[in-house]
Amino acid sequence: MGSFEKFMVVMLVAAAAGFISVSADPDLLQDVCVADLSSGVKMNGYACKENFTADDFFFAGLSKPGLTNNTFGSVVTGANVQKIPGLNTLGVSFSRIDYAPGGLNPPHTHPRATEIAFVLEGELEVGFITTTNTLFTKTIKKGEIFVFPKALVHFQKNNGKVPAAVIVAFNSQLPGTQSLGATLFAASPEVPDYVLSQAFHIGSTKQVEKIKSRFAPKK
Ligand SMILES: *[C@@H]1O[C@H](CO)[C@@H](O)[C@H](O)[C@H]1NC(C)=O
Ligand SMILES: *[C@@H]1O[C@H](CO)[C@@H](O)[C@H](O)[C@H]1NC(C)=O
């Protein structure tokens, strides 16, 4: 094969790879489409604002640790299209997650995105579980990276004596989060007790009620 043919084969493979793009969000059709978060127009993403400024592409909210004084000892601060309107149609976003000593970001999934985490501070036990129920787990420390594949259940736990923090990136402007405990035990309207007791092989619905009460917002 001559060098031109080789070049064409490479170009065709590249074009095919682009066609079956693994990007999570659909590609954009214009330079920018800054989200008009107040628009009532419902579409896949947000309607575009007529006028925008540099501030629509700016967010300072990840510069400081979030408050971790809650029952899980962790807090997620999103930097997605709802905070940065300029991200609309661009297919990326960040979050910062802070963990108190002992803090847990409980098992959850992001239905629309792969997540790549970079440790800012501390050390974390992290893991994801595949659809064959295999756990892939590792302890990661400052400066290290771990990947959570799109839609798979995953968690992070700070077993250390000092706070930990990560910055995570998503290939979606709004990855969405379903936290398994809250999804099942704090849904509104409620998932029936008999569904949960049968699903979790719990004999009585009393235990389901007990778990639900712990997920209920503190009055
Ligand atoms: C956008 O800017 C133009 C030009 O300054 C102005 O005429 C128009 O009213 C603005 N639109 C909105 C929705 O603010
Ligand atoms: C967490 O701490 C902040 C600031 O100290 C306080 O305003 C807030 O009420 C606390 N939240 C909880 C759930 O204790």
Coordinates of N, CA and C and ligand atoms in Angstrom, one line a residue:
M1 N 0.9 -1.2 0.0 CA 0.0 0.0 0.0 C 0.9 1.3 0.0
G2 N 0.6 2.2 -0.9 CA 1.4 3.4 -1.0 C 1.1 4.3 0.2
S3 N 1.9 5.4 0.4 CA 1.6 6.2 1.5 C 0.3 7.0 1.4
F4 N -0.1 7.3 0.2 CA -1.4 8.0 0.0 C -2.6 7.1 0.5
E5 N -2.5 5.8 0.0 CA -3.5 4.8 0.4 C -3.6 4.6 1.9
K6 N -2.4 4.6 2.5 CA -2.3 4.4 4.0 C -3.0 5.6 4.7
F7 N -2.7 6.8 4.1 CA -3.3 8.0 4.6 C -4.8 8.0 4.6
M8 N -5.3 7.5 3.4 CA -6.8 7.4 3.2 C -7.4 6.4 4.2
V9 N -6.7 5.3 4.4 CA -7.2 4.3 5.4 C -7.3 4.9 6.8
V10 N -6.3 5.6 7.2 CA -6.3 6.3 8.5 C -7.4 7.3 8.6
M11 N -7.6 8.1 7.5 CA -8.7 9.1 7.5 C -10.1 8.4 7.6
L12 N -10.2 7.3 6.9 CA -11.5 6.6 6.9 C -11.8 6.0 8.3
V13 N -10.8 5.4 8.9 CA -10.9 4.9 10.3 C -11.3 6.1 11.2
A14 N -10.6 7.2 11.1 CA -10.9 8.4 11.9 C -12.3 8.8 11.7
A15 N -12.8 8.9 10.4 CA -14.1 9.3 10.2 C -15.1 8.4 10.8
A16 N -14.9 7.1 10.6 CA -15.8 6.1 11.2 C -15.9 6.2 12.7
A17 N -14.7 6.4 13.3 CA -14.6 6.6 14.8 C -15.4 7.9 15.2
G18 N -15.3 8.9 14.4 CA -16.0 10.1 14.7 C -17.5 9.9 14.6
F19 N -17.9 9.1 13.6 CA -19.3 8.8 13.3 C -20.0 8.1 14.5
I20 N -19.2 7.1 15.0 CA -19.7 6.4 16.2 C -19.1 7.0 17.4
S21 N -19.1 8.4 17.5 CA -18.6 9.1 18.6 C -19.1 8.6 19.9
V22 N -18.2 8.6 20.9 CA -18.6 8.2 22.3 C -19.0 9.4 23.1
S23 N -19.1 10.5 22.6 CA -19.5 11.7 23.3 C -20.9 11.4 23.9
A24 N -21.1 11.8 25.2 CA -22.3 11.5 25.8 C -23.4 12.4 25.4
D25 N -23.2 13.7 25.3 CA -24.2 14.6 24.8 C -24.2 14.8 23.3
P26 N -25.3 15.2 22.7 CA -25.2 15.4 21.3 C -24.3 16.6 20.9
D27 N -23.8 16.6 19.7 CA -22.9 17.7 19.3 C -23.6 19.0 19.1
L28 N -22.9 20.1 19.2 CA -23.5 21.4 19.0 C -23.6 21.8 17.5
L29 N -24.5 22.6 17.1 CA -24.7 23.0 15.7 C -24.3 24.5 15.5
Q30 N -23.7 25.2 16.5 CA -23.4 26.6 16.4 C -22.2 26.8 17.4
D31 N -21.6 28.0 17.3 CA -20.5 28.4 18.2 C -20.9 28.1 19.7
V32 N -22.0 28.8 20.1 CA -22.4 28.7 21.5 C -23.9 28.7 21.5
C33 N -24.5 28.3 22.6 CA -25.9 28.4 22.8 C -26.1 28.5 24.3
V34 N -25.8 29.8 24.8 CA -25.8 30.0 26.2 C -27.3 29.8 26.8
A35 N -27.4 29.0 27.8 CA -28.7 28.6 28.3 C -29.5 29.7 28.8
D36 N -30.7 29.8 28.4 CA -31.7 30.7 28.9 C -32.5 29.9 30.0
L37 N -31.9 30.0 31.2 CA -32.5 29.1 32.3 C -33.9 29.5 32.7
S38 N -34.3 30.7 32.3 CA -35.7 31.1 32.7 C -36.7 30.9 31.6
S39 N -36.2 30.3 30.4 CA -37.2 30.1 29.3 C -38.1 28.9 29.7
G40 N -39.3 29.0 29.3 CA -40.3 27.9 29.5 C -40.2 26.9 28.4
V41 N -39.4 27.1 27.3 CA -39.3 26.2 26.2 C -38.6 24.9 26.6
K42 N -39.3 23.8 26.4 CA -38.8 22.5 26.8 C -38.2 21.8 25.5
M43 N -36.9 21.5 25.6 CA -36.2 20.8 24.5 C -35.1 20.0 25.1
N44 N -34.3 19.4 24.3 CA -33.1 18.5 24.7 C -32.0 19.5 25.1
G45 N -31.9 19.9 26.3 CA -31.0 21.0 26.7 C -31.8 22.2 27.0
Y46 N -31.2 23.4 26.9 CA -31.9 24.6 27.2 C -32.0 25.5 25.9
A47 N -33.0 26.3 25.8 CA -33.1 27.3 24.7 C -31.9 28.3 24.8
C48 N -31.5 28.9 23.7 CA -30.4 29.8 23.7 C -30.8 31.2 24.1
K49 N -30.0 31.9 24.9 CA -30.2 33.3 25.2 C -29.9 34.2 24.0
E50 N -30.5 35.3 23.9 CA -30.2 36.2 22.8 C -28.9 36.9 23.0
N51 N -28.7 37.4 24.2 CA -27.4 38.1 24.5 C -26.7 37.5 25.7
F52 N -25.4 37.5 25.7 CA -24.7 36.8 26.8 C -23.3 37.6 27.0
T53 N -22.7 37.3 28.1 CA -21.4 37.9 28.4 C -20.4 36.8 28.9
A54 N -19.2 37.3 29.1 CA -18.2 36.3 29.6 C -18.6 35.7 30.9
D55 N -19.4 36.4 31.7 CA -19.8 35.8 33.0 C -20.7 34.6 32.8
D56 N -21.3 34.4 31.7 CA -22.1 33.2 31.4 C -21.2 32.0 31.3
F57 N -19.9 32.2 31.1 CA -18.9 31.1 31.0 C -18.0 31.0 32.2
F58 N -18.4 31.6 33.3 CA -17.6 31.7 34.5 C -18.3 31.2 35.7
F59 N -17.6 30.6 36.6 CA -18.1 30.1 37.9 C -17.0 30.0 38.9
A60 N -17.2 30.6 40.1 CA -16.1 30.6 41.1 C -16.5 29.6 42.2
G61 N -17.6 28.9 42.1 CA -18.2 28.1 43.2 C -17.4 26.9 43.6
L62 N -16.3 26.5 42.8 CA -15.5 25.3 43.3 C -14.2 25.7 43.9
S63 N -14.1 27.0 44.2 CA -12.8 27.5 44.7 C -12.6 27.2 46.2
K64 N -13.7 27.0 46.9 CA -13.6 26.7 48.3 C -14.3 25.4 48.6
P65 N -13.9 24.7 49.7 CA -14.6 23.5 50.1 C -16.0 23.7 50.4
G66 N -16.9 22.7 50.1 CA -18.3 22.8 50.5 C -18.4 22.3 51.9
L67 N -19.6 22.6 52.6 CA -19.8 22.2 53.9 C -20.2 20.7 54.0
T68 N -19.5 19.9 54.8 CA -19.7 18.5 54.9 C -20.4 18.1 56.2
N69 N -21.0 19.0 56.9 CA -21.7 18.7 58.1 C -23.1 18.2 57.9
N70 N -23.2 17.0 57.2 CA -24.5 16.4 57.0 C -24.3 14.9 57.3
T71 N -25.4 14.1 57.1 CA -25.4 12.7 57.7 C -24.3 11.9 56.9
F72 N -24.0 12.2 55.7 CA -23.0 11.3 55.0 C -21.6 11.9 55.1
G73 N -21.5 13.1 55.6 CA -20.1 13.7 55.7 C -19.5 14.0 54.4
S74 N -20.3 14.3 53.4 CA -19.7 14.6 52.1 C -20.7 15.6 51.4
V75 N -20.2 16.4 50.5 CA -21.0 17.3 49.7 C -20.5 17.4 48.3
V76 N -21.5 17.4 47.3 CA -21.2 17.6 45.9 C -21.6 19.0 45.5
T77 N -20.6 19.8 45.0 CA -20.9 21.1 44.4 C -20.8 21.0 42.9
G78 N -21.9 21.2 42.2 CA -22.0 21.0 40.8 C -21.5 22.3 40.1
A79 N -20.8 22.1 39.0 CA -20.5 23.2 38.1 C -20.9 22.8 36.7
N80 N -22.3 22.7 36.6 CA -22.9 22.2 35.3 C -23.7 23.3 34.7
V81 N -24.4 23.0 33.7 CA -25.1 24.0 32.9 C -26.1 24.8 33.7
Q82 N -26.5 24.3 34.9 CA -27.5 25.0 35.7 C -26.7 26.2 36.5
K83 N -25.4 26.0 36.6 CA -24.6 27.0 37.2 C -23.8 27.9 36.2
I84 N -23.5 27.3 35.1 CA -22.7 27.9 34.0 C -23.5 27.8 32.7
P85 N -24.4 28.8 32.5 CA -25.3 28.7 31.3 C -24.5 28.5 30.0
G86 N -23.3 29.0 29.9 CA -22.5 28.9 28.7 C -22.1 27.4 28.3
L87 N -22.3 26.5 29.3 CA -22.0 25.1 29.0 C -23.1 24.4 28.2
N88 N -24.2 25.1 28.0 CA -25.3 24.5 27.2 C -24.8 24.0 25.8
T89 N -25.1 22.8 25.5 CA -24.7 22.1 24.2 C -23.2 21.8 24.1
L90 N -22.4 22.0 25.1 CA -21.0 21.8 25.0 C -20.5 20.4 25.5
G91 N -21.4 19.7 26.2 CA -21.2 18.3 26.5 C -20.1 18.1 27.6
V92 N -19.8 19.1 28.5 CA -18.9 18.8 29.6 C -19.4 19.6 30.8
S93 N -18.9 19.1 32.0 CA -19.1 19.8 33.2 C -18.2 19.3 34.3
F94 N -18.1 20.0 35.4 CA -17.3 19.6 36.6 C -18.2 19.5 37.8
S95 N -17.7 18.8 38.8 CA -18.2 19.0 40.2 C -17.0 19.0 41.1
R96 N -17.2 19.5 42.3 CA -16.2 19.4 43.4 C -16.9 18.6 44.4
I97 N -16.2 17.6 45.0 CA -16.8 16.8 46.1 C -15.8 16.9 47.3
D98 N -16.4 17.3 48.4 CA -15.6 17.4 49.7 C -16.1 16.3 50.7
Y99 N -15.2 15.8 51.4 CA -15.4 14.7 52.3 C -14.8 15.0 53.7
A100 N -15.6 14.9 54.7 CA -15.1 15.0 56.1 C -14.4 13.7 56.4
P101 N -13.5 13.6 57.4 CA -13.0 12.3 57.8 C -14.1 11.3 58.0
G102 N -14.0 10.2 57.4 CA -15.1 9.2 57.5 C -16.2 9.4 56.5
G103 N -16.2 10.5 55.8 CA -17.3 10.9 54.9 C -17.5 9.9 53.7
L104 N -18.7 9.7 53.3 CA -19.0 8.8 52.2 C -19.9 9.5 51.1
N105 N -19.5 9.4 49.9 CA -20.4 9.8 48.8 C -21.1 8.5 48.4
P106 N -22.4 8.3 48.9 CA -23.0 6.9 48.8 C -23.2 6.4 47.4
P107 N -23.3 5.1 47.2 CA -23.5 4.6 45.8 C -24.5 5.3 45.0
H108 N -24.1 5.7 43.8 CA -25.0 6.4 42.9 C -24.6 6.2 41.5
T109 N -25.4 6.7 40.5 CA -25.1 6.6 39.1 C -25.3 7.9 38.5
H110 N -24.6 8.2 37.4 CA -24.9 9.3 36.5 C -25.4 8.8 35.2
P111 N -26.7 8.8 34.9 CA -27.2 8.2 33.7 C -26.7 8.7 32.4
R112 N -26.2 9.9 32.4 CA -25.8 10.5 31.1 C -24.3 10.8 30.9
A113 N -23.4 10.3 31.9 CA -22.0 10.7 31.7 C -21.0 9.7 32.3
T114 N -19.9 9.6 31.7 CA -18.7 9.1 32.4 C -18.1 10.1 33.3
E115 N -17.4 9.7 34.3 CA -16.9 10.7 35.3 C -15.4 10.4 35.5
I116 N -14.5 11.4 35.5 CA -13.1 11.2 35.7 C -12.8 12.1 36.9
A117 N -12.2 11.5 38.0 CA -12.0 12.2 39.2 C -10.5 12.4 39.5
F118 N -10.2 13.6 39.9 CA -8.8 14.0 40.2 C -8.7 14.4 41.7
V119 N -7.9 13.8 42.5 CA -7.8 14.1 43.9 C -7.1 15.4 44.2
L120 N -7.8 16.3 44.8 CA -7.2 17.6 45.2 C -6.4 17.5 46.6
E121 N -7.1 16.8 47.5 CA -6.6 16.6 48.9 C -7.0 15.3 49.4
G122 N -6.1 14.7 50.3 CA -6.5 13.6 51.0 C -6.4 12.3 50.2
E123 N -7.1 11.3 50.8 CA -7.1 9.9 50.2 C -8.5 9.3 50.2
L124 N -8.8 8.6 49.2 CA -10.2 8.0 49.1 C -10.2 6.6 48.6
E125 N -11.1 5.8 49.2 CA -11.4 4.5 48.7 C -12.5 4.7 47.7
V126 N -12.3 4.3 46.5 CA -13.3 4.5 45.4 C -13.6 3.2 44.7
G127 N -14.7 3.1 44.1 CA -15.0 1.9 43.4 C -16.3 2.0 42.5
F128 N -16.3 1.2 41.4 CA -17.6 1.1 40.6 C -17.9 -0.4 40.5
I129 N -19.1 -0.6 40.2 CA -19.7 -2.0 40.0 C -20.2 -2.2 38.6
T130 N -19.8 -3.2 38.0 CA -20.3 -3.5 36.6 C -21.6 -4.2 36.6
T131 N -22.2 -4.3 35.4 CA -23.5 -5.0 35.3 C -23.4 -6.5 35.6
T132 N -22.2 -7.0 35.7 CA -22.1 -8.4 36.1 C -21.8 -8.5 37.6
N133 N -22.0 -7.3 38.3 CA -21.8 -7.2 39.8 C -20.4 -7.5 40.2
T134 N -19.5 -7.0 39.5 CA -18.0 -7.1 39.9 C -17.6 -5.7 40.3
L135 N -17.0 -5.7 41.5 CA -16.5 -4.4 42.1 C -15.1 -4.2 41.7
F136 N -14.8 -3.0 41.1 CA -13.5 -2.5 40.8 C -13.1 -1.4 41.8
T137 N -12.2 -1.6 42.7 CA -11.9 -0.7 43.7 C -10.5 -0.4 43.9
K138 N -10.2 0.8 44.4 CA -8.8 1.3 44.6 C -8.8 2.4 45.6
T139 N -7.6 2.6 46.2 CA -7.4 3.8 47.1 C -6.6 4.8 46.3
I140 N -7.1 6.0 46.2 CA -6.4 7.0 45.4 C -6.1 8.2 46.3
K141 N -4.9 8.9 46.0 CA -4.5 10.0 46.8 C -4.2 11.2 46.0
K142 N -3.9 12.3 46.7 CA -3.7 13.6 46.0 C -2.9 13.5 44.7
G143 N -3.5 14.1 43.7 CA -2.8 14.1 42.4 C -3.2 13.0 41.5
E144 N -3.9 11.9 42.1 CA -4.2 10.7 41.3 C -5.6 10.8 40.7
I145 N -5.8 10.0 39.7 CA -7.1 10.0 38.9 C -7.8 8.6 39.0
F146 N -9.1 8.6 39.0 CA -9.8 7.4 38.8 C -11.1 7.7 37.9
V147 N -11.4 6.7 37.1 CA -12.5 6.8 36.2 C -13.7 6.0 36.6
F148 N -14.9 6.6 36.5 CA -16.2 5.9 36.8 C -17.0 5.8 35.4
P149 N -17.0 4.6 34.8 CA -17.7 4.5 33.5 C -19.1 4.9 33.5
K150 N -19.6 5.5 32.4 CA -21.0 6.0 32.3 C -22.0 5.1 32.9
A151 N -22.9 5.6 33.7 CA -24.0 5.0 34.2 C -23.8 3.8 35.3
L152 N -22.5 3.5 35.5 CA -22.3 2.4 36.5 C -22.3 2.9 37.9
V153 N -22.8 2.1 38.8 CA -22.9 2.5 40.2 C -21.5 2.7 40.8
H154 N -21.3 3.7 41.6 CA -20.0 4.0 42.1 C -20.1 4.8 43.4
F155 N -19.0 4.8 44.2 CA -19.0 5.5 45.5 C -17.5 6.0 45.8
Q156 N -17.4 6.9 46.8 CA -16.1 7.3 47.3 C -16.2 7.4 48.8
K157 N -15.2 6.9 49.5 CA -15.2 6.9 51.0 C -13.9 7.4 51.5
N158 N -14.0 8.4 52.4 CA -12.8 8.9 53.1 C -12.5 8.2 54.3
N159 N -11.6 7.2 54.3 CA -11.2 6.5 55.5 C -10.1 7.2 56.3
G160 N -9.7 8.3 55.8 CA -8.6 9.0 56.5 C -9.0 9.9 57.7
K161 N -8.0 10.5 58.3 CA -8.3 11.3 59.5 C -8.4 12.8 59.2
V162 N -8.1 13.1 57.9 CA -8.2 14.5 57.5 C -9.2 14.6 56.3
P163 N -9.7 15.8 56.1 CA -10.7 16.0 55.0 C -10.1 15.6 53.6
A164 N -10.9 15.3 52.7 CA -10.5 14.9 51.3 C -11.3 15.7 50.3
A165 N -10.8 15.9 49.1 CA -11.6 16.7 48.1 C -11.1 16.2 46.7
V166 N -12.1 16.1 45.8 CA -11.8 15.8 44.4 C -12.5 16.8 43.5
I167 N -11.9 17.0 42.3 CA -12.6 17.6 41.2 C -12.9 16.5 40.2
V168 N -14.2 16.5 39.7 CA -14.6 15.5 38.8 C -15.1 16.1 37.5
A169 N -14.8 15.5 36.4 CA -15.2 16.0 35.1 C -16.2 15.0 34.5
F170 N -17.2 15.5 33.8 CA -18.2 14.7 33.1 C -18.3 15.0 31.6
N171 N -18.6 14.0 30.8 CA -18.8 14.3 29.4 C -20.3 14.6 29.1
S172 N -20.9 15.4 29.9 CA -22.3 15.9 29.8 C -22.4 17.2 30.4
Q173 N -23.2 18.1 29.9 CA -23.5 19.4 30.5 C -24.3 19.2 31.8
L174 N -25.0 18.1 32.0 CA -25.8 17.8 33.1 C -25.9 16.3 33.3
P175 N -24.9 15.7 34.0 CA -24.9 14.2 34.0 C -26.0 13.6 34.7
G176 N -26.7 14.3 35.6 CA -27.8 13.7 36.4 C -27.2 12.7 37.4
T177 N -27.9 12.6 38.6 CA -27.4 11.7 39.7 C -28.6 11.0 40.2
Q178 N -28.5 9.6 40.3 CA -29.5 8.9 41.1 C -28.7 8.2 42.2
S179 N -28.9 8.6 43.4 CA -28.3 8.1 44.6 C -29.2 6.9 45.1
L180 N -28.7 5.7 45.1 CA -29.5 4.5 45.2 C -30.4 4.5 46.4
G181 N -29.8 4.9 47.6 CA -30.6 4.9 48.8 C -31.8 5.9 48.7
A182 N -31.5 7.1 48.3 CA -32.5 8.1 48.3 C -33.5 7.8 47.1
T183 N -33.0 7.3 46.0 CA -33.9 7.0 44.9 C -35.0 6.0 45.3
L184 N -34.5 5.0 46.1 CA -35.5 3.9 46.4 C -36.3 4.2 47.7
F185 N -35.6 4.9 48.7 CA -36.3 5.0 50.0 C -36.8 6.4 50.3
A186 N -36.5 7.4 49.4 CA -37.0 8.7 49.6 C -37.8 9.3 48.4
A187 N -38.2 8.4 47.5 CA -38.9 8.8 46.3 C -40.3 9.4 46.7
S188 N -40.8 10.3 45.9 CA -42.1 10.9 46.1 C -42.9 10.9 44.8
P189 N -44.1 10.3 44.8 CA -44.7 9.4 45.8 C -43.7 8.3 46.2
E190 N -44.0 7.7 47.3 CA -43.1 6.6 47.9 C -43.2 5.3 47.0
V191 N -42.0 4.7 46.9 CA -42.0 3.3 46.3 C -42.7 2.4 47.4
P192 N -43.7 1.6 47.0 CA -44.4 0.9 48.1 C -43.5 0.0 48.9
D193 N -43.8 -0.1 50.2 CA -43.0 -0.9 51.2 C -42.9 -2.3 50.7
Y194 N -44.0 -2.9 50.1 CA -44.0 -4.3 49.7 C -43.1 -4.5 48.5
V195 N -42.9 -3.5 47.7 CA -41.9 -3.6 46.6 C -40.5 -3.7 47.1
L196 N -40.2 -2.8 48.1 CA -38.8 -2.8 48.6 C -38.5 -4.0 49.5
S197 N -39.5 -4.4 50.3 CA -39.3 -5.6 51.2 C -39.0 -6.8 50.3
Q198 N -39.8 -7.0 49.2 CA -39.5 -8.1 48.3 C -38.2 -8.0 47.6
A199 N -37.9 -6.8 47.1 CA -36.7 -6.5 46.3 C -35.4 -6.8 47.2
F200 N -35.5 -6.4 48.5 CA -34.3 -6.6 49.3 C -34.3 -7.8 50.2
H201 N -35.3 -8.7 49.9 CA -35.4 -10.0 50.7 C -35.6 -9.7 52.2
I202 N -36.3 -8.7 52.5 CA -36.6 -8.3 53.9 C -38.0 -8.9 54.2
G203 N -38.1 -9.7 55.3 CA -39.4 -10.3 55.6 C -40.5 -9.3 55.8
S204 N -40.3 -8.3 56.6 CA -41.4 -7.4 57.0 C -41.2 -6.0 56.4
T205 N -42.3 -5.3 56.2 CA -42.2 -4.0 55.7 C -41.8 -3.0 56.8
K206 N -41.8 -3.4 58.1 CA -41.4 -2.6 59.2 C -40.0 -2.0 59.0
Q207 N -39.1 -2.9 58.6 CA -37.7 -2.5 58.4 C -37.6 -1.5 57.2
V208 N -38.4 -1.7 56.2 CA -38.4 -0.7 55.1 C -38.9 0.6 55.6
E209 N -39.9 0.6 56.5 CA -40.4 1.9 57.0 C -39.3 2.6 57.8
K210 N -38.5 1.8 58.6 CA -37.4 2.3 59.4 C -36.3 3.0 58.5
I211 N -36.0 2.3 57.4 CA -35.0 2.8 56.5 C -35.5 4.1 55.9
K212 N -36.8 4.1 55.4 CA -37.4 5.3 54.8 C -37.4 6.5 55.8
S213 N -37.6 6.2 57.1 CA -37.6 7.3 58.1 C -36.3 8.0 58.2
R214 N -35.2 7.2 58.0 CA -33.9 7.7 58.1 C -33.5 8.6 56.9
F215 N -34.2 8.3 55.8 CA -33.9 9.2 54.6 C -34.8 10.4 54.5
A216 N -35.8 10.4 55.4 CA -36.8 11.5 55.4 C -36.1 12.8 55.9
P217 N -36.4 13.9 55.3 CA -35.8 15.2 55.7 C -36.0 15.5 57.2
K218 N -35.0 15.9 57.9 CA -35.1 16.2 59.3 C -36.1 17.4 59.4
K219 N -37.0 17.3 60.4 CA -38.0 18.3 60.6 C -37.5 19.3 61.6
Ligands
LIG1 C1 -30.2 41.9 23.1 O1 -29.4 43.0 22.7 C2 -30.0 43.8 21.7 C3 -29.0 44.9 21.3 O2 -28.4 45.6 22.4 C4 -31.3 44.4 22.2 O3 -31.9 45.2 21.3 C5 -32.2 43.3 22.7 O4 -33.4 43.8 23.3 C6 -31.5 42.4 23.7 N1 -32.3 41.2 24.0 C7 -32.6 40.8 25.2 C8 -33.5 39.6 25.3 O5 -32.2 41.4 26.2
LIG2 C1 -23.4 23.2 58.8 O1 -22.6 24.3 59.1 C2 -23.1 25.6 58.7 C3 -22.0 26.6 59.0 O2 -21.3 26.4 60.2 C4 -24.4 25.9 59.4 O3 -24.9 27.1 58.9 C5 -25.4 24.8 59.0 O4 -26.6 24.9 59.7 C6 -24.8 23.4 59.4 N1 -25.7 22.4 58.9 C7 -26.1 21.3 59.6 C8 -27.0 20.3 58.9 O5 -25.7 21.1 60.7

